[in-house]
Amino acid sequence: MMILVPSWAHNYDAFWDEIKKRNFWFIKLRYGAALMLIVFLLVAEFILRASFSPVQIRALIVITLSILIYNIIFQSMRHSPKCVPGKFNQLHFSFLQILLDLTALGLLVYYTGGIESPLYMLFVFHMIIGSLILPGRVIYIIAVVIVVGFCSLVYLEFLKVIPHYAVSGLIFEPIYSNAHYALAFATVFAFVMLMSVILANRIAHQLYKIEQDLVESFDKLAEAEVEKQKYIMGIVHEIKSPLVALHSYLEIILQKIIGPLDSKVEAKLLRAKIRSDEAIQLTNNVLKVSKLKLLDEVTLQTMDFREILYAVYKKMKVNIQAKNIDYKFSDSRHNKTPVLGDKLLIEIALSNLIGNAIKYNDDKGIIEVKLSDVQDGINLEVVDNGIGIPQEEMPKIFKDFFRASNIKDKTYEGSGLGLSIVKQIVERHGGSIKVESPSRLGSEKNPGASFTITLPYNFKEKNDHTGE
Ligand code: ADP
């Protein structure tokens, strides 16, 4: 079997996808071409008052019908050719289509006047499309065959070895018998044909190369991202060790094991301990998210949301009580299907959302955490009546390091990383997150914000089904 795969094709999956797409274009274009042919014949007959002989009409009908029939056959078999070099593949399929088209076109040109037929231009058009698909050497050979075939036709008609089918009413002076014109025409035709094929083939090659370079650059970027994540993990790990030590010392001092503390010093140390807690929490989050980015897989465990939410609540209880926040939890789920996912990651996500609802709320604020059913999954809402988020900044809220403008007048500690981490975690579980502000608990002074996470029961299974 003739090998048609060009030497420059490297990323074979992308290459075959492209060839399949182009084969389908061919099929669609052919219906257009058949329609155009019918229009051309009608315009020639009724508007230009050209007239065809009965032989021409029969020939043109047979050619048009043949094009339509083989196109229907091609359309029905377009998925059958494989994408394997060496066997009848998608490239052989292109080659077969081009050969049949060129034969049909040759006959059309012959029956509509040979050198006098305006349809000869379709050769150039067809070869440009062919150049985008077939390797250079094959397309150059086809171009040479067309040029030689067309020149032979012109020459044989000139010698009157074969009959000339003029379209009467279109050209008044026959030009096929004018030797000078025929020679000039054939030379220009050969030049245009070969140059178009060479240029189109080179451009196709270059475009393909640019596309390949882009694919390689994306691969390199992905590799660099992995290296970056490893680097971040290394550094954060180094930072975490002294932080944990500092935290333990503060705890020992605050437990007054070493000796009594002045109340002012104790208050400052307590504040330092809270800040070191936050710093450790942040390093844990960064470590976990770096792992999430490095590994494609998320650990699948059965998650008990009430348990996770309770664990988060316990951690946040001090802050909730310190601000006198009215914390309400409700669970209206009827479906008992467990949600599968990575407990630790989901806990990070939920503590970020609830932590924000506390942080960006005033004293005596309200927080509602609601679990409910959705189709094939669960909904988790965290609603507050805190400071809210300015409307125009909502689209940026999940971006790394983004902090809204309305928090600047008060000193809310934070890094702007939490929500971006939450979004990544939710998406890794096949879920989605949306934000609203004002929330349903909001007032004019405190518009509040509401975050809703939707998670499927089993995102892996869901994806397997959709992939079928
Ligand atoms: P951080 O809280 O560390 O600044 P986040 O990524 O968690 O970072 O949040 C990004 C920004 O979104 C916050 O700085 C804040 O402006 C806004 N935000 C998040 N949650 C709320 C909320 N519940 N109410 C009001 N603003 C919020």
XYZ file of C-alpha atoms and ligand atoms in Angstrom:
495
model
C 0.000 0.000 0.000
C 1.306 3.438 -0.971
C 2.598 5.370 2.093
C 1.008 8.816 2.001
C 1.902 10.117 5.464
C 4.081 13.218 4.973
C 7.543 13.163 6.559
C 6.723 16.261 8.644
C 3.747 14.670 10.435
C 4.787 13.971 14.043
C 1.882 14.279 16.415
C -0.085 11.530 14.709
C -3.308 11.895 16.707
C -3.612 15.567 15.772
C -2.505 14.802 12.190
C -5.151 12.126 11.632
C -7.822 14.274 13.263
C -6.965 17.032 10.828
C -7.070 14.673 7.813
C -10.446 13.291 8.931
C -11.774 16.846 9.236
C -10.458 17.760 5.790
C -11.967 14.623 4.256
C -15.305 15.675 5.631
C -14.862 19.186 4.162
C -14.248 17.541 0.821
C -17.534 15.701 1.067
C -19.453 18.816 2.085
C -17.749 20.904 -0.608
C -18.651 18.311 -3.234
C -22.378 18.754 -2.555
C -21.787 22.493 -2.994
C -19.850 21.834 -6.205
C -22.651 19.654 -7.625
C -25.142 22.395 -6.817
C -22.866 24.995 -8.397
C -22.617 22.854 -11.506
C -26.374 22.693 -11.838
C -26.567 26.492 -11.353
C -23.802 26.966 -13.942
C -25.677 24.857 -16.499
C -28.971 26.665 -15.821
C -27.318 30.118 -16.038
C -25.503 29.109 -19.241
C -28.692 27.742 -20.764
C -31.263 30.335 -19.714
C -29.382 33.553 -18.974
C -26.362 33.408 -21.258
C -28.442 31.677 -23.924
C -25.681 29.129 -24.456
C -26.885 25.841 -25.817
C -25.642 22.314 -25.269
C -25.893 19.454 -27.737
C -27.851 16.319 -26.667
C -24.519 14.454 -26.171
C -23.263 17.237 -23.899
C -26.491 17.318 -21.897
C -26.422 13.547 -21.414
C -22.738 13.618 -20.464
C -23.237 16.489 -17.993
C -26.217 14.779 -16.347
C -24.303 11.500 -16.020
C -21.247 13.294 -14.559
C -23.311 15.326 -12.055
C -25.260 12.236 -10.937
C -22.034 10.235 -10.628
C -20.510 12.964 -8.438
C -23.584 12.922 -6.195
C -23.650 9.101 -5.988
C -19.992 8.640 -5.165
C -20.240 11.495 -2.684
C -23.102 9.753 -0.850
C -20.994 6.558 -0.791
C -17.994 8.509 0.543
C -20.139 10.135 3.199
C -21.450 6.773 4.408
C -17.960 5.246 4.551
C -16.089 8.255 5.908
C -15.481 6.709 9.345
C -14.362 3.310 7.997
C -10.817 4.078 6.822
C -8.469 3.690 9.769
C -5.718 6.048 10.848
C -2.868 3.575 10.452
C 0.002 4.085 8.008
C 0.449 1.049 5.749
C -3.246 0.083 5.518
C -6.090 1.744 3.608
C -6.345 4.836 5.773
C -7.845 8.330 5.808
C -5.064 9.595 3.500
C -5.815 6.917 0.902
C -9.440 7.938 1.286
C -8.457 11.568 0.450
C -6.368 10.344 -2.458
C -9.270 8.306 -3.841
C -11.617 11.280 -3.557
C -9.131 13.578 -5.321
C -8.630 11.077 -8.155
C -12.365 10.635 -8.752
C -12.965 14.387 -8.564
C -10.195 15.125 -11.033
C -11.552 12.510 -13.444
C -15.060 13.987 -13.168
C -13.653 17.487 -13.592
C -11.586 16.447 -16.624
C -14.720 15.064 -18.276
C -16.729 18.159 -17.360
C -14.096 20.438 -18.852
C -13.968 18.281 -21.988
C -17.765 18.310 -22.498
C -18.054 22.055 -21.833
C -15.506 23.169 -24.420
C -12.009 22.035 -23.326
C -9.793 25.104 -23.548
C -12.930 27.262 -23.927
C -14.536 25.974 -20.704
C -14.469 28.314 -17.685
C -14.636 25.201 -15.481
C -10.897 24.511 -15.986
C -10.256 26.910 -13.070
C -11.695 24.317 -10.720
C -8.552 22.248 -11.305
C -6.481 24.879 -9.513
C -9.007 25.169 -6.709
C -9.121 21.418 -6.258
C -5.376 21.032 -6.224
C -5.028 23.733 -3.548
C -7.343 21.708 -1.291
C -5.412 18.546 -2.186
C -2.150 20.264 -1.223
C -3.486 20.791 2.294
C -3.945 17.049 2.688
C -1.486 15.026 0.623
C 2.313 15.031 0.859
C 4.228 17.257 -1.586
C 5.574 14.542 -3.886
C 2.105 12.997 -4.448
C 0.403 16.304 -5.095
C 3.206 17.453 -7.452
C 2.838 14.217 -9.440
C -0.947 14.723 -9.662
C -0.410 18.358 -10.750
C 1.992 17.256 -13.494
C -0.475 14.560 -14.634
C -3.280 17.173 -14.811
C -1.113 19.614 -16.761
C 0.017 16.902 -19.171
C -3.570 15.553 -19.454
C -5.053 18.995 -20.070
C -2.380 19.942 -22.623
C -2.895 16.582 -24.392
C -6.642 17.218 -24.515
C -6.077 20.680 -25.991
C -3.568 19.238 -28.492
C -5.789 16.294 -29.519
C -8.750 18.642 -30.005
C -6.511 20.965 -32.019
C -5.416 18.018 -34.204
C -9.106 16.993 -34.399
C -8.172 13.484 -33.215
C -10.991 13.756 -30.660
C -14.197 15.766 -31.171
C -14.457 19.258 -29.703
C -17.665 19.965 -27.739
C -18.199 23.714 -27.942
C -20.918 25.412 -25.920
C -22.605 27.340 -28.661
C -23.610 30.838 -27.740
C -20.791 31.175 -25.168
C -17.767 31.727 -27.412
C -18.372 32.958 -30.928
C -14.909 32.430 -32.433
C -13.578 28.927 -31.707
C -10.252 29.230 -29.918
C -9.321 25.553 -29.565
C -8.061 25.646 -33.156
C -5.931 28.771 -32.575
C -2.431 27.310 -32.083
C -0.872 30.451 -30.537
C -3.667 30.951 -28.059
C -3.699 27.236 -27.134
C 0.051 27.304 -26.507
C -0.094 30.473 -24.401
C -3.089 29.132 -22.463
C -1.446 25.763 -21.755
C 1.790 27.465 -20.576
C -0.004 29.816 -18.189
C -2.239 26.999 -16.961
C 0.783 24.786 -16.226
C 2.546 27.665 -14.419
C -0.484 28.664 -12.302
C -1.213 25.055 -11.457
C 2.310 24.160 -10.342
C 2.912 27.416 -8.447
C -0.439 27.166 -6.603
C 0.304 23.610 -5.586
C 3.836 24.406 -4.401
C 2.716 27.474 -2.432
C -0.343 25.828 -0.890
C 1.683 22.772 0.095
C 4.394 24.895 1.720
C 1.853 27.006 3.601
C 0.068 23.855 4.829
C 3.423 22.446 5.957
C 4.325 25.656 7.797
C 0.922 25.907 9.480
C 1.195 22.332 10.604
C 4.671 23.024 11.977
C 3.459 26.090 13.890
C 0.643 24.003 15.344
C 3.131 21.316 16.376
C 5.396 23.913 17.978
C 2.400 25.190 19.930
C 1.531 21.670 21.114
C 5.149 21.151 22.185
C 5.166 24.518 23.983
C 2.004 23.551 25.864
C 3.636 20.274 26.881
C 6.716 22.163 28.068
C 4.505 24.604 30.005
C 2.763 21.682 31.692
C 6.170 20.231 32.624
C 7.287 23.623 33.954
C 4.089 23.840 36.026
C 4.898 20.458 37.586
C 8.426 21.640 38.406
C 7.024 24.859 39.844
C 4.602 22.958 42.063
C 7.422 20.700 43.304
C 9.535 23.763 44.045
C 6.668 25.461 45.897
C 6.059 22.310 47.912
C 9.728 22.132 48.859
C 9.857 25.751 50.016
C 6.520 25.687 51.821
C 7.596 22.550 53.604
C 10.779 24.290 54.767
C 8.737 27.279 55.976
C 6.259 25.051 57.784
C 8.815 23.387 60.090
C 9.975 26.599 61.885
C 6.343 27.788 61.969
C 5.231 24.644 63.767
C 8.143 25.003 66.213
C 7.226 28.660 66.843
C 3.607 27.661 67.387
C 4.597 25.004 69.954
C 6.789 27.489 71.863
C 3.951 29.989 71.961
C 1.621 27.312 73.238
C 4.050 26.329 76.012
C 4.475 29.969 77.019
C 0.706 30.572 76.936
C 0.053 27.492 79.068
C 2.243 29.316 81.640
C 4.361 26.215 82.216
C 7.507 28.325 82.173
C 6.126 31.010 84.438
C 3.357 33.640 84.880
C 2.591 36.150 82.137
C 1.740 39.788 82.211
C -1.848 40.210 80.855
C -0.689 42.657 78.114
C 2.071 40.266 77.000
C -0.373 37.351 77.126
C -2.845 39.195 74.867
C -0.084 39.911 72.325
C 1.177 36.319 72.482
C -2.353 35.033 72.010
C -2.643 37.181 68.896
C 0.729 35.859 67.703
C -0.507 32.290 68.249
C -3.674 32.944 66.232
C -1.560 34.383 63.388
C 0.828 31.408 63.515
C -2.239 29.100 63.381
C -3.367 30.909 60.220
C 0.124 30.669 58.711
C 0.255 26.896 59.357
C -3.225 26.536 57.887
C -2.085 28.455 54.795
C 1.025 26.294 54.350
C -1.142 23.165 54.703
C -3.509 24.476 52.035
C -0.688 25.334 49.645
C 0.864 21.880 50.184
C -2.420 20.133 49.589
C -3.213 22.179 46.491
C 0.271 21.635 45.071
C -0.310 17.903 45.495
C -3.684 18.312 43.814
C -2.035 20.013 40.842
C 0.734 17.438 40.658
C -1.417 14.348 40.817
C -4.246 13.943 38.386
C -6.107 11.582 40.650
C -8.249 12.664 43.585
C -8.568 10.116 46.406
C -12.089 8.746 46.317
C -13.624 8.149 49.732
C -17.207 8.111 50.911
C -17.715 11.532 52.417
C -20.082 12.297 55.259
C -20.847 15.991 54.777
C -22.413 16.442 58.198
C -19.227 15.039 59.740
C -16.958 17.263 57.622
C -19.069 20.339 58.379
C -19.035 19.544 62.064
C -15.232 19.237 62.005
C -15.005 22.629 60.300
C -17.473 24.136 62.774
C -15.435 22.840 65.708
C -12.289 24.491 64.344
C -14.104 27.781 63.757
C -16.157 27.759 66.952
C -13.839 30.183 68.801
C -14.090 32.729 65.990
C -17.878 32.259 65.682
C -18.332 32.842 69.395
C -15.840 35.708 69.494
C -18.039 37.569 66.967
C -21.326 36.386 68.454
C -22.354 35.020 65.104
C -25.663 33.241 64.697
C -24.522 30.043 62.915
C -27.366 27.936 61.464
C -27.019 24.559 59.858
C -29.746 22.685 57.964
C -29.859 19.489 55.944
C -32.912 18.958 53.725
C -31.476 15.979 51.766
C -33.694 12.964 51.139
C -31.346 11.085 48.836
C -28.995 8.963 50.891
C -26.500 8.307 48.042
C -23.017 9.017 49.429
C -20.785 11.574 47.733
C -17.377 10.259 46.726
C -14.360 12.525 46.978
C -11.249 13.562 48.862
C -12.345 14.344 52.438
C -9.347 16.468 53.272
C -9.656 18.593 50.127
C -13.379 19.114 50.650
C -12.710 20.070 54.265
C -10.176 22.682 53.060
C -12.764 24.049 50.629
C -15.521 24.238 53.232
C -13.331 25.780 55.910
C -12.280 28.465 53.433
C -15.913 29.313 52.625
C -17.101 29.254 56.242
C -13.917 31.042 57.395
C -14.640 33.841 54.906
C -18.301 34.035 55.953
C -17.078 34.637 59.536
C -14.176 36.930 58.613
C -16.172 39.203 56.311
C -19.110 39.458 58.710
C -19.851 41.931 61.479
C -20.459 41.098 65.129
C -23.852 39.417 65.597
C -23.952 38.516 61.914
C -25.765 35.484 60.534
C -24.309 32.488 58.692
C -26.455 29.766 57.176
C -24.956 26.497 55.964
C -27.460 24.406 53.995
C -27.205 20.962 52.464
C -29.789 19.971 49.850
C -30.389 17.511 46.996
C -29.847 18.271 43.316
C -30.092 15.839 40.426
C -27.293 13.256 40.796
C -25.553 15.182 43.529
C -25.699 17.604 46.409
C -25.767 21.356 46.910
C -23.992 23.121 49.706
C -24.760 26.743 50.390
C -22.821 29.065 52.679
C -24.776 32.297 53.081
C -23.876 35.298 55.196
C -25.001 38.866 55.801
C -21.531 40.352 55.895
C -19.897 43.094 53.846
C -20.713 41.409 50.498
C -18.777 41.630 47.249
C -18.947 44.588 44.818
C -20.950 43.539 41.753
C -18.283 44.500 39.207
C -15.639 42.441 41.021
C -17.583 39.177 41.152
C -16.054 37.744 37.929
C -12.542 38.069 39.447
C -13.377 36.589 42.813
C -11.936 33.118 42.097
C -8.638 34.412 40.680
C -5.372 33.782 42.547
C -4.506 36.581 45.036
C -7.633 38.599 44.244
C -9.056 40.622 47.143
C -12.117 42.809 46.724
C -11.850 46.604 47.031
C -14.428 46.883 49.846
C -12.163 45.095 52.351
C -9.466 47.734 52.187
C -10.910 50.137 54.756
C -10.855 47.433 57.440
C -7.862 45.195 58.087
C -9.102 41.744 57.168
C -6.174 39.338 57.145
C -5.875 37.134 54.094
C -3.965 36.205 50.973
C -6.599 36.109 48.223
C -5.788 32.465 47.539
C -8.623 30.747 49.409
C -11.408 30.976 46.821
C -9.125 30.010 43.947
C -8.190 26.886 45.929
C -11.881 26.191 46.660
C -12.726 26.439 42.957
C -9.907 24.093 41.955
C -10.952 21.545 44.561
C -14.608 21.669 43.515
C -13.738 21.340 39.820
C -11.409 18.420 40.535
C -14.478 16.707 41.984
C -16.464 17.371 38.814
C -18.523 20.046 40.580
C -19.179 23.754 40.184
C -19.261 26.804 42.417
C -21.248 29.982 42.109
C -21.311 33.197 44.058
C -24.056 35.714 44.633
C -23.999 39.079 46.333
C -26.212 40.497 47.783
C -27.315 37.297 49.461
C -30.834 36.419 50.574
C -29.804 37.339 54.163
C -28.365 40.703 53.155
C -29.603 44.190 53.985
C -28.811 47.587 52.483
C -25.921 48.126 54.906
C -24.666 44.562 54.806
C -25.423 42.983 51.429
C -23.850 39.629 52.346
C -22.569 36.908 50.040
C -23.694 33.432 49.172
C -21.485 30.632 47.823
C -23.096 27.488 46.399
C -21.127 24.365 45.655
C -22.704 21.591 43.575
C -21.018 18.200 43.636
C -22.003 15.013 41.769
C -22.308 11.815 43.838
C -19.549 10.169 41.842
C -17.825 12.373 39.304
C -15.747 9.487 37.902
C -18.800 7.376 37.126
C -20.620 10.403 35.709
C -17.705 11.107 33.355
C -17.447 7.445 32.300
C -21.098 7.490 31.268
C -20.860 10.751 29.363
C -17.795 9.426 27.553
C -19.711 6.430 26.149
P -8.808 36.013 51.414
O -10.021 35.863 52.245
O -7.607 35.338 51.980
O -8.558 37.431 51.013
P -10.185 34.477 49.400
O -9.660 33.931 48.117
O -10.773 33.523 50.351
O -9.009 35.260 50.010
O -11.256 35.548 49.005
C -10.975 36.482 47.995
C -11.728 37.750 48.245
O -13.114 37.520 48.077
C -11.601 38.263 49.653
O -10.436 39.037 49.791
C -12.871 39.089 49.800
O -12.681 40.356 49.208
C -13.872 38.325 48.973
N -14.722 37.423 49.765
C -14.601 36.090 49.858
N -15.593 35.582 50.634
C -16.366 36.623 51.016
C -17.536 36.757 51.812
N -18.132 35.714 52.380
N -18.047 37.993 51.963
C -17.475 39.062 51.387
N -16.347 39.009 50.626
C -15.811 37.801 50.441
